Amino acid sequence: MTTLLKSATIIDASSPYHQQQKDILIENGIITQIDNTITPEKDTQIIELDNLHVSSGWFDTSVSFGEPGYEERETIVNGLNVASKSGFTAVAVNPNTNPIVDNKSAVEFIINKAFNTATNVYPIGALTQKSEGIEMAELFDMQQSGAIAFGDYNKPISNDNLLKIALLYAQNFNGLIMSFPKNKSIAGEGIANEGVNATRLGLKGIPALAEEIQVARDLFLLEYTGGKLHIPTISTKKSVELIRQAKAKGLDVSCSTAVHNLVLNDEELFGFDANTKVSPPLRTQTDTKALIEGIKDGTIDIITSDHNPIDVEYKKVEFAIAKNGTIGLESAYTALNTILDTETIVKCLSENPKKRFGLVTNSVQENQKADLTLFNPEGSYTFTEKHVLSTSKNSIFLQKELKGTVYGSINNNITVLS
């Protein structure tokens, strides 16, 4: 199959064509020519789109699908189709299924489900058996079967010694350990950020301290053990400062933040919309500003959608008993595009996450695999349910004004346009 992208602005700092507008010829999944003008031969698929921009394919490091066990939320096949149309050519899938992904068979099941798709799937294995935080899971066996990291999704490791042992053990095979930043004792039964807005609304608060004390503990353990640690979805100003200090010490630590924690704050809680109930919770404007600064100075390596489909019966209920989580693949880029420049977004969605999780980054240049995201940074629109491609509709960005368009992606010799 031959495809020609016409007049595409290339966004790829590692490419000699960075920030240049070029035609890109793709033959059998390989970029064979990049030039000012390329004349197509017969039977060439021509893609000519308004203000087309092209980058190396995006990789989301925190995506939840329902399958196996919760197919009513999202199947793997439909989830990967959503990811492809949202510009993601790779996703790391969380282990929060039923059964939990805590063994090699479960890892292989997910990988086999993703056959012949434009989006590659990389399972995250549970750090502990059944994600119960008691006994360490079969990390090495899961890595041999294709798991790229190990963590219990949205569940903190309360046992300090267990995390210490995991950090030590994983060094034997260069494994990446993930630790969700939440101290359960301090968080208690809180459901929203502890502060003025939670008080006004009568909602039990989760102090920023609940996250920060866990981040500090994790960093102390990492300094003691060595190894590689990734702290997913940080949300507070102090967490950014702690990780900045740890990196200055030379610790091998990375972190991510979720799109919604960057773009929105706890003012969204007024109205008691259960779609705004997420974990970690939406924080203050001060926190969001600190997160954005952390992105810009490189303290925060990765931005994730933290895509988490929840079926309607667990969201169309009163706020206090609703499940945490929002879908985010469809709105990730266009939400980020309201607060960050294009190059920064691409770096945090492509180069940085691929490097940290050990994926190959295919540059936008000749003789490289065509692993591409197609998008337009210009234009604005109101995100409504018609833009939701997921089976579950629990989007925190419904009725929000977002910026830009994702046209789709090209990967594995498959073109998917939205």
Coordinates of C-alpha atoms in Angstrom, one line a residue:
M1 CA 0.0 0.0 0.0
T2 CA 1.3 3.5 -0.9
T3 CA 0.1 6.6 0.8
L4 CA 1.1 10.3 0.1
L5 CA 0.7 13.0 2.7
K6 CA 0.5 16.3 1.0
S7 CA 1.8 19.6 2.5
A8 CA 2.4 18.2 6.0
T9 CA 4.2 20.4 8.6
I10 CA 6.5 18.0 10.4
I11 CA 6.8 18.4 14.2
D12 CA 9.8 16.2 15.2
A13 CA 12.9 17.7 16.9
S14 CA 14.9 14.6 15.9
S15 CA 14.1 15.0 12.2
P16 CA 16.0 17.1 9.7
Y17 CA 12.6 18.3 8.5
H18 CA 11.4 19.7 11.8
Q19 CA 9.0 22.6 11.4
Q20 CA 9.1 22.2 7.6
Q21 CA 6.2 21.7 5.3
K22 CA 6.8 18.7 3.0
D23 CA 5.1 15.9 1.1
I24 CA 5.6 12.5 2.7
L25 CA 5.5 9.3 0.7
I26 CA 4.8 6.0 2.6
E27 CA 5.3 2.6 0.9
N28 CA 4.4 -0.6 2.7
G29 CA 4.6 1.1 6.1
I30 CA 8.0 2.8 5.4
I31 CA 8.7 6.5 4.7
T32 CA 10.5 6.3 1.4
Q33 CA 10.6 10.0 0.4
I34 CA 10.2 13.4 1.9
D35 CA 10.3 16.3 -0.5
N36 CA 8.7 19.7 -1.3
T37 CA 6.5 18.2 -3.9
I38 CA 6.0 14.5 -4.7
T39 CA 3.9 13.4 -7.8
P40 CA 1.9 10.4 -6.9
E41 CA 1.8 7.3 -9.0
K42 CA -1.4 5.4 -9.9
D43 CA -3.3 3.8 -7.0
T44 CA -1.6 6.0 -4.4
Q45 CA -3.8 7.0 -1.4
I46 CA -3.5 10.7 -1.2
I47 CA -4.2 12.4 2.2
E48 CA -4.6 16.2 1.8
L49 CA -6.0 17.8 4.9
D50 CA -6.4 21.4 6.2
N51 CA -3.3 22.6 8.0
L52 CA -2.0 19.1 8.3
H53 CA 0.7 18.5 10.9
V54 CA 2.6 15.3 11.4
S55 CA 4.6 14.0 14.4
S56 CA 6.0 10.7 15.5
G57 CA 3.1 8.6 16.9
W58 CA 1.8 9.4 20.4
F59 CA 2.1 7.0 23.3
D60 CA -0.3 7.1 26.2
T61 CA 1.2 5.5 29.4
S62 CA -2.0 5.1 31.4
V63 CA -5.1 3.7 29.6
S64 CA -7.8 1.4 31.0
F65 CA -10.0 -0.8 28.9
G66 CA -12.5 -3.1 30.5
E67 CA -11.6 -6.3 28.9
P68 CA -11.3 -8.9 30.3
G69 CA -14.1 -8.8 32.8
Y70 CA -15.6 -5.3 32.2
E71 CA -16.3 -5.5 28.5
E72 CA -19.4 -3.3 28.9
R73 CA -17.0 -0.4 29.7
E74 CA -14.7 -0.9 26.8
T75 CA -13.4 -3.8 24.8
I76 CA -9.7 -3.9 23.8
V77 CA -10.5 -3.8 20.0
N78 CA -12.8 -0.8 20.3
G79 CA -10.5 0.9 22.7
L80 CA -7.6 0.6 20.3
N81 CA -9.8 2.0 17.5
V82 CA -10.6 5.0 19.7
A83 CA -6.8 5.4 20.4
S84 CA -5.9 5.3 16.7
K85 CA -8.5 7.9 15.8
S86 CA -7.3 10.0 18.7
G87 CA -3.7 10.0 17.4
F88 CA -2.2 7.4 19.7
T89 CA -0.2 4.7 17.9
A90 CA 0.7 3.0 21.2
V91 CA -0.9 2.7 24.6
A92 CA 0.1 1.2 27.9
V93 CA -2.9 -0.7 29.3
N94 CA -3.4 -0.7 33.1
P95 CA -4.0 -4.1 34.9
N96 CA -7.3 -3.1 36.5
T97 CA -9.3 -5.8 34.8
N98 CA -11.1 -8.9 36.1
P99 CA -9.0 -10.9 36.6
I100 CA -6.2 -8.5 37.4
V101 CA -3.2 -8.7 35.0
D102 CA -0.7 -10.2 37.4
N103 CA 0.7 -13.2 35.5
K104 CA 2.1 -14.0 32.0
S105 CA -1.1 -15.5 30.7
A106 CA -3.0 -12.4 31.4
V107 CA -0.3 -10.3 29.7
E108 CA -0.3 -12.5 26.6
F109 CA -4.1 -12.4 26.4
I110 CA -4.1 -8.6 26.1
I111 CA -1.2 -8.6 23.5
N112 CA -3.0 -11.2 21.4
K113 CA -6.2 -9.2 21.3
A114 CA -4.4 -6.4 19.6
F115 CA -3.5 -8.3 16.4
N116 CA -3.5 -6.3 13.2
T117 CA -4.3 -2.9 14.7
A118 CA -2.8 0.6 14.0
T119 CA -2.2 1.1 17.8
N120 CA 0.3 -1.1 19.6
V121 CA -0.7 -2.3 23.0
Y122 CA 1.8 -2.7 25.9
P123 CA 0.4 -4.2 29.1
I124 CA 1.4 -2.9 32.5
G125 CA 1.6 -5.8 34.9
A126 CA 0.3 -5.5 38.4
L127 CA 3.0 -5.0 41.0
T128 CA 1.3 -7.2 43.5
Q129 CA -0.9 -10.3 43.3
K130 CA -4.5 -9.3 42.5
S131 CA -3.3 -5.7 43.1
E132 CA -4.0 -6.3 46.8
G133 CA -0.7 -4.8 48.0
I134 CA 0.4 -7.9 49.9
E135 CA 2.6 -10.2 47.8
M136 CA 4.7 -9.3 44.8
A137 CA 3.4 -10.6 41.5
E138 CA 5.5 -12.5 38.9
L139 CA 7.3 -9.5 37.5
F140 CA 10.0 -11.2 35.5
D141 CA 7.7 -13.7 33.9
M142 CA 5.3 -10.9 32.9
Q143 CA 8.2 -8.8 31.4
Q144 CA 9.3 -11.8 29.4
S145 CA 5.7 -12.0 28.0
G146 CA 5.6 -8.3 27.1
A147 CA 4.8 -6.2 30.1
I148 CA 6.7 -2.9 30.0
A149 CA 6.2 -1.7 33.7
F150 CA 4.7 -2.8 37.0
G151 CA 2.2 -1.0 39.2
D152 CA -1.2 -1.4 40.9
Y153 CA -3.4 1.1 39.0
N154 CA -4.8 3.8 41.3
K155 CA -3.9 1.7 44.3
P156 CA -1.0 2.8 46.6
I157 CA 1.6 0.4 47.9
S158 CA 1.2 0.9 51.6
N159 CA 3.8 -1.6 52.6
D160 CA 7.1 0.3 52.5
N161 CA 9.2 -2.9 52.5
L162 CA 7.3 -4.4 49.6
L163 CA 8.1 -1.4 47.4
K164 CA 11.7 -1.5 48.6
I165 CA 12.0 -5.2 47.6
A166 CA 10.3 -4.5 44.2
L167 CA 12.8 -1.7 43.4
L168 CA 15.7 -4.0 44.3
Y169 CA 14.4 -7.0 42.5
A170 CA 13.4 -5.3 39.3
Q171 CA 17.0 -4.1 38.8
N172 CA 17.9 -7.7 37.8
F173 CA 16.0 -7.2 34.5
N174 CA 15.9 -3.4 34.2
G175 CA 12.2 -3.3 35.2
L176 CA 10.3 -0.1 35.7
I177 CA 8.3 0.1 38.9
M178 CA 5.3 2.4 39.3
S179 CA 3.9 3.7 42.6
F180 CA 0.6 5.5 42.8
P181 CA 1.0 8.6 44.9
K182 CA -1.6 8.4 47.7
N183 CA -1.3 7.8 51.4
K184 CA -4.5 6.0 52.2
S185 CA -4.5 6.8 55.9
I186 CA -4.3 10.6 55.3
A187 CA -6.7 10.5 52.3
G188 CA -9.2 8.6 54.4
E189 CA -12.7 8.7 52.9
G190 CA -12.1 11.9 51.0
I191 CA -13.6 12.4 47.6
A192 CA -12.4 15.9 46.5
N193 CA -9.4 18.1 47.0
E194 CA -9.3 19.4 50.6
G195 CA -9.8 23.1 50.4
V196 CA -12.3 26.0 50.2
N197 CA -14.4 24.5 47.4
A198 CA -14.8 21.1 49.1
T199 CA -15.8 22.8 52.3
R200 CA -18.4 25.0 50.5
L201 CA -19.8 21.9 48.8
G202 CA -19.8 19.7 51.9
L203 CA -17.5 17.2 50.4
K204 CA -14.9 15.2 52.3
G205 CA -11.5 16.4 51.4
I206 CA -8.3 14.6 50.3
P207 CA -5.4 16.8 51.4
A208 CA -2.5 17.5 49.0
L209 CA -0.4 16.0 51.8
A210 CA -1.8 12.6 51.1
E211 CA -0.1 12.6 47.7
E212 CA 3.1 14.5 48.8
I213 CA 4.0 12.3 51.8
Q214 CA 3.7 9.2 49.5
V215 CA 5.9 10.8 46.8
A216 CA 8.5 11.7 49.5
R217 CA 8.5 8.2 50.8
D218 CA 8.9 6.7 47.3
L219 CA 11.8 9.0 46.6
F220 CA 13.5 8.1 49.9
L221 CA 13.1 4.4 49.0
L222 CA 14.5 5.0 45.5
E223 CA 17.5 6.8 46.9
Y224 CA 18.2 3.8 49.2
T225 CA 17.6 1.0 46.7
G226 CA 18.5 2.5 43.3
G227 CA 16.5 1.2 40.3
K228 CA 13.9 2.9 38.1
L229 CA 10.7 4.5 39.5
H230 CA 7.8 6.1 37.7
I231 CA 5.3 8.0 39.7
P232 CA 2.0 8.3 37.7
T233 CA -0.5 11.2 37.7
I234 CA 0.9 13.6 40.2
S235 CA -1.4 16.6 40.9
T236 CA 0.1 19.0 43.5
K237 CA 2.7 21.8 43.5
K238 CA 4.7 20.2 46.3
S239 CA 4.9 16.9 44.4
V240 CA 6.5 18.8 41.5
E241 CA 9.0 20.3 43.8
L242 CA 9.9 17.0 45.4
I243 CA 10.5 15.3 42.1
R244 CA 12.5 18.3 40.8
Q245 CA 14.8 17.9 43.8
A246 CA 15.1 14.2 43.3
K247 CA 16.1 14.6 39.7
A248 CA 18.7 17.2 40.7
K249 CA 20.2 14.5 43.0
G250 CA 20.4 12.1 40.0
L251 CA 17.7 9.7 41.0
D252 CA 16.3 7.6 38.2
V253 CA 12.7 8.8 38.6
S254 CA 10.1 10.0 36.1
C255 CA 6.5 11.1 36.5
S256 CA 3.4 11.9 34.6
T257 CA 0.4 14.1 35.1
A258 CA -3.1 13.6 33.7
V259 CA -4.5 16.0 31.1
H260 CA -7.5 16.9 33.2
N261 CA -5.3 17.8 36.2
L262 CA -3.3 20.2 33.9
V263 CA -6.3 21.8 32.3
L264 CA -9.0 21.9 35.0
N265 CA -9.2 22.7 38.7
D266 CA -11.6 22.1 41.6
E267 CA -13.9 24.9 40.5
E268 CA -15.4 22.2 38.3
L269 CA -16.9 20.5 41.3
F270 CA -19.7 23.1 41.5
G271 CA -22.6 21.2 39.9
F272 CA -21.7 17.9 41.4
D273 CA -21.0 16.3 38.0
A274 CA -19.7 12.8 38.7
N275 CA -17.5 13.0 35.6
T276 CA -15.4 15.5 37.6
K277 CA -14.7 12.8 40.2
V278 CA -11.3 11.5 39.4
S279 CA -8.3 10.1 41.3
P280 CA -6.1 12.0 42.1
P281 CA -8.8 14.7 42.5
L282 CA -8.9 18.0 40.6
R283 CA -6.7 20.4 42.7
T284 CA -6.4 24.2 42.9
Q285 CA -5.4 26.7 40.3
T286 CA -2.0 27.1 42.1
D287 CA -1.4 23.4 41.6
T288 CA -2.3 23.4 37.9
K289 CA 0.1 26.3 37.3
A290 CA 2.9 24.4 39.1
L291 CA 2.1 21.3 36.9
I292 CA 2.4 23.4 33.8
E293 CA 5.7 24.8 35.0
G294 CA 6.9 21.3 35.7
I295 CA 6.0 20.3 32.2
K296 CA 7.9 23.3 30.7
D297 CA 11.1 22.8 32.8
G298 CA 11.2 19.0 32.2
T299 CA 10.4 18.0 35.8
I300 CA 7.2 16.2 34.5
D301 CA 8.3 13.9 31.7
I302 CA 4.9 12.6 30.5
I303 CA 1.3 13.6 30.0
T304 CA -1.3 10.9 30.0
S305 CA -5.0 10.9 29.3
D306 CA -5.5 8.5 32.2
H307 CA -8.4 7.1 30.1
N308 CA -10.7 5.2 32.4
P309 CA -14.1 4.2 31.0
I310 CA -16.8 3.8 33.7
D311 CA -20.3 2.6 32.7
V312 CA -23.2 4.8 33.3
E313 CA -24.7 3.0 36.3
Y314 CA -21.6 4.0 38.3
K315 CA -21.6 7.7 37.1
K316 CA -25.2 8.6 37.0
V317 CA -25.4 8.6 40.8
E318 CA -24.8 11.1 43.5
F319 CA -21.3 12.4 43.6
A320 CA -20.2 10.8 46.9
I321 CA -20.8 7.2 45.7
A322 CA -19.8 7.6 42.0
K323 CA -16.7 5.8 40.8
N324 CA -13.6 7.8 40.1
G325 CA -12.5 8.1 36.4
T326 CA -12.9 9.9 33.1
I327 CA -12.3 8.9 29.6
G328 CA -9.7 11.0 27.9
L329 CA -8.2 9.6 24.7
E330 CA -10.6 11.6 22.4
S331 CA -10.0 14.9 24.1
A332 CA -6.3 14.6 25.2
Y333 CA -4.6 16.6 22.4
T334 CA -7.3 19.3 22.0
A335 CA -7.5 19.9 25.7
L336 CA -3.7 20.2 26.0
N337 CA -3.7 22.5 23.0
T338 CA -5.6 25.1 25.0
I339 CA -2.7 25.6 27.4
L340 CA 0.6 24.3 25.8
D341 CA 2.5 24.8 22.6
T342 CA 2.6 22.1 19.9
E343 CA 6.2 21.1 20.4
T344 CA 5.9 20.6 24.2
I345 CA 2.7 18.5 23.7
V346 CA 4.4 16.3 21.1
K347 CA 7.5 15.8 23.3
C348 CA 5.4 14.8 26.3
L349 CA 3.1 12.5 24.3
S350 CA 5.7 10.9 22.1
E351 CA 9.5 11.3 22.7
N352 CA 9.5 11.3 26.5
P353 CA 7.1 8.4 27.2
K354 CA 8.6 6.2 24.6
K355 CA 12.1 6.7 25.9
R356 CA 11.1 6.1 29.5
F357 CA 9.1 2.9 28.8
G358 CA 11.7 1.5 26.4
L359 CA 9.8 1.8 23.2
V360 CA 11.4 2.6 19.8
T361 CA 10.9 6.2 18.6
N362 CA 10.5 6.3 14.8
S363 CA 11.6 9.7 13.6
V364 CA 9.8 11.4 10.7
Q365 CA 12.5 10.9 8.1
E366 CA 13.2 8.7 5.1
N367 CA 13.8 4.9 5.6
Q368 CA 12.0 5.0 9.0
K369 CA 8.8 3.1 9.9
A370 CA 5.7 5.3 9.3
D371 CA 4.6 5.6 12.9
L372 CA 2.7 8.9 12.6
T373 CA 0.1 11.1 14.2
L374 CA -1.9 13.5 12.0
F375 CA -3.4 16.6 13.5
N376 CA -4.2 20.3 13.1
P377 CA -3.4 22.7 15.9
E378 CA -5.8 25.4 14.8
G379 CA -9.5 25.9 15.2
S380 CA -11.7 25.5 18.2
Y381 CA -14.9 23.5 19.0
T382 CA -17.1 22.5 21.8
F383 CA -16.5 18.9 22.9
T384 CA -19.9 17.1 23.1
E385 CA -21.0 13.5 23.3
K386 CA -20.9 13.2 19.5
H387 CA -17.1 13.5 19.7
V388 CA -17.0 10.5 22.2
L389 CA -15.9 7.3 20.4
S390 CA -15.6 5.2 23.6
T391 CA -18.3 2.8 24.7
S392 CA -18.5 4.7 28.0
K393 CA -19.3 8.4 27.9
N394 CA -17.9 9.6 31.2
S395 CA -15.8 12.5 29.8
I396 CA -14.8 15.3 32.1
F397 CA -14.5 17.6 29.1
L398 CA -18.1 17.5 27.9
Q399 CA -19.3 21.0 26.9
K400 CA -15.7 22.4 27.2
E401 CA -14.2 24.6 24.5
L402 CA -11.2 22.8 23.1
K403 CA -8.7 23.7 20.4
G404 CA -7.4 21.8 17.3
T405 CA -8.3 18.6 15.5
V406 CA -6.8 15.1 15.5
Y407 CA -7.1 13.6 12.0
G408 CA -5.9 10.1 13.0
S409 CA -2.8 8.0 12.8
I410 CA -0.7 5.8 10.5
N411 CA 1.1 2.8 12.0
N412 CA 1.8 -0.9 11.1
N413 CA 1.0 -0.1 7.5
I414 CA -2.6 0.8 8.6
T415 CA -4.1 4.3 8.2
V416 CA -7.0 5.3 10.5
L417 CA -8.7 8.6 10.0
S418 CA -11.3 10.0 12.4

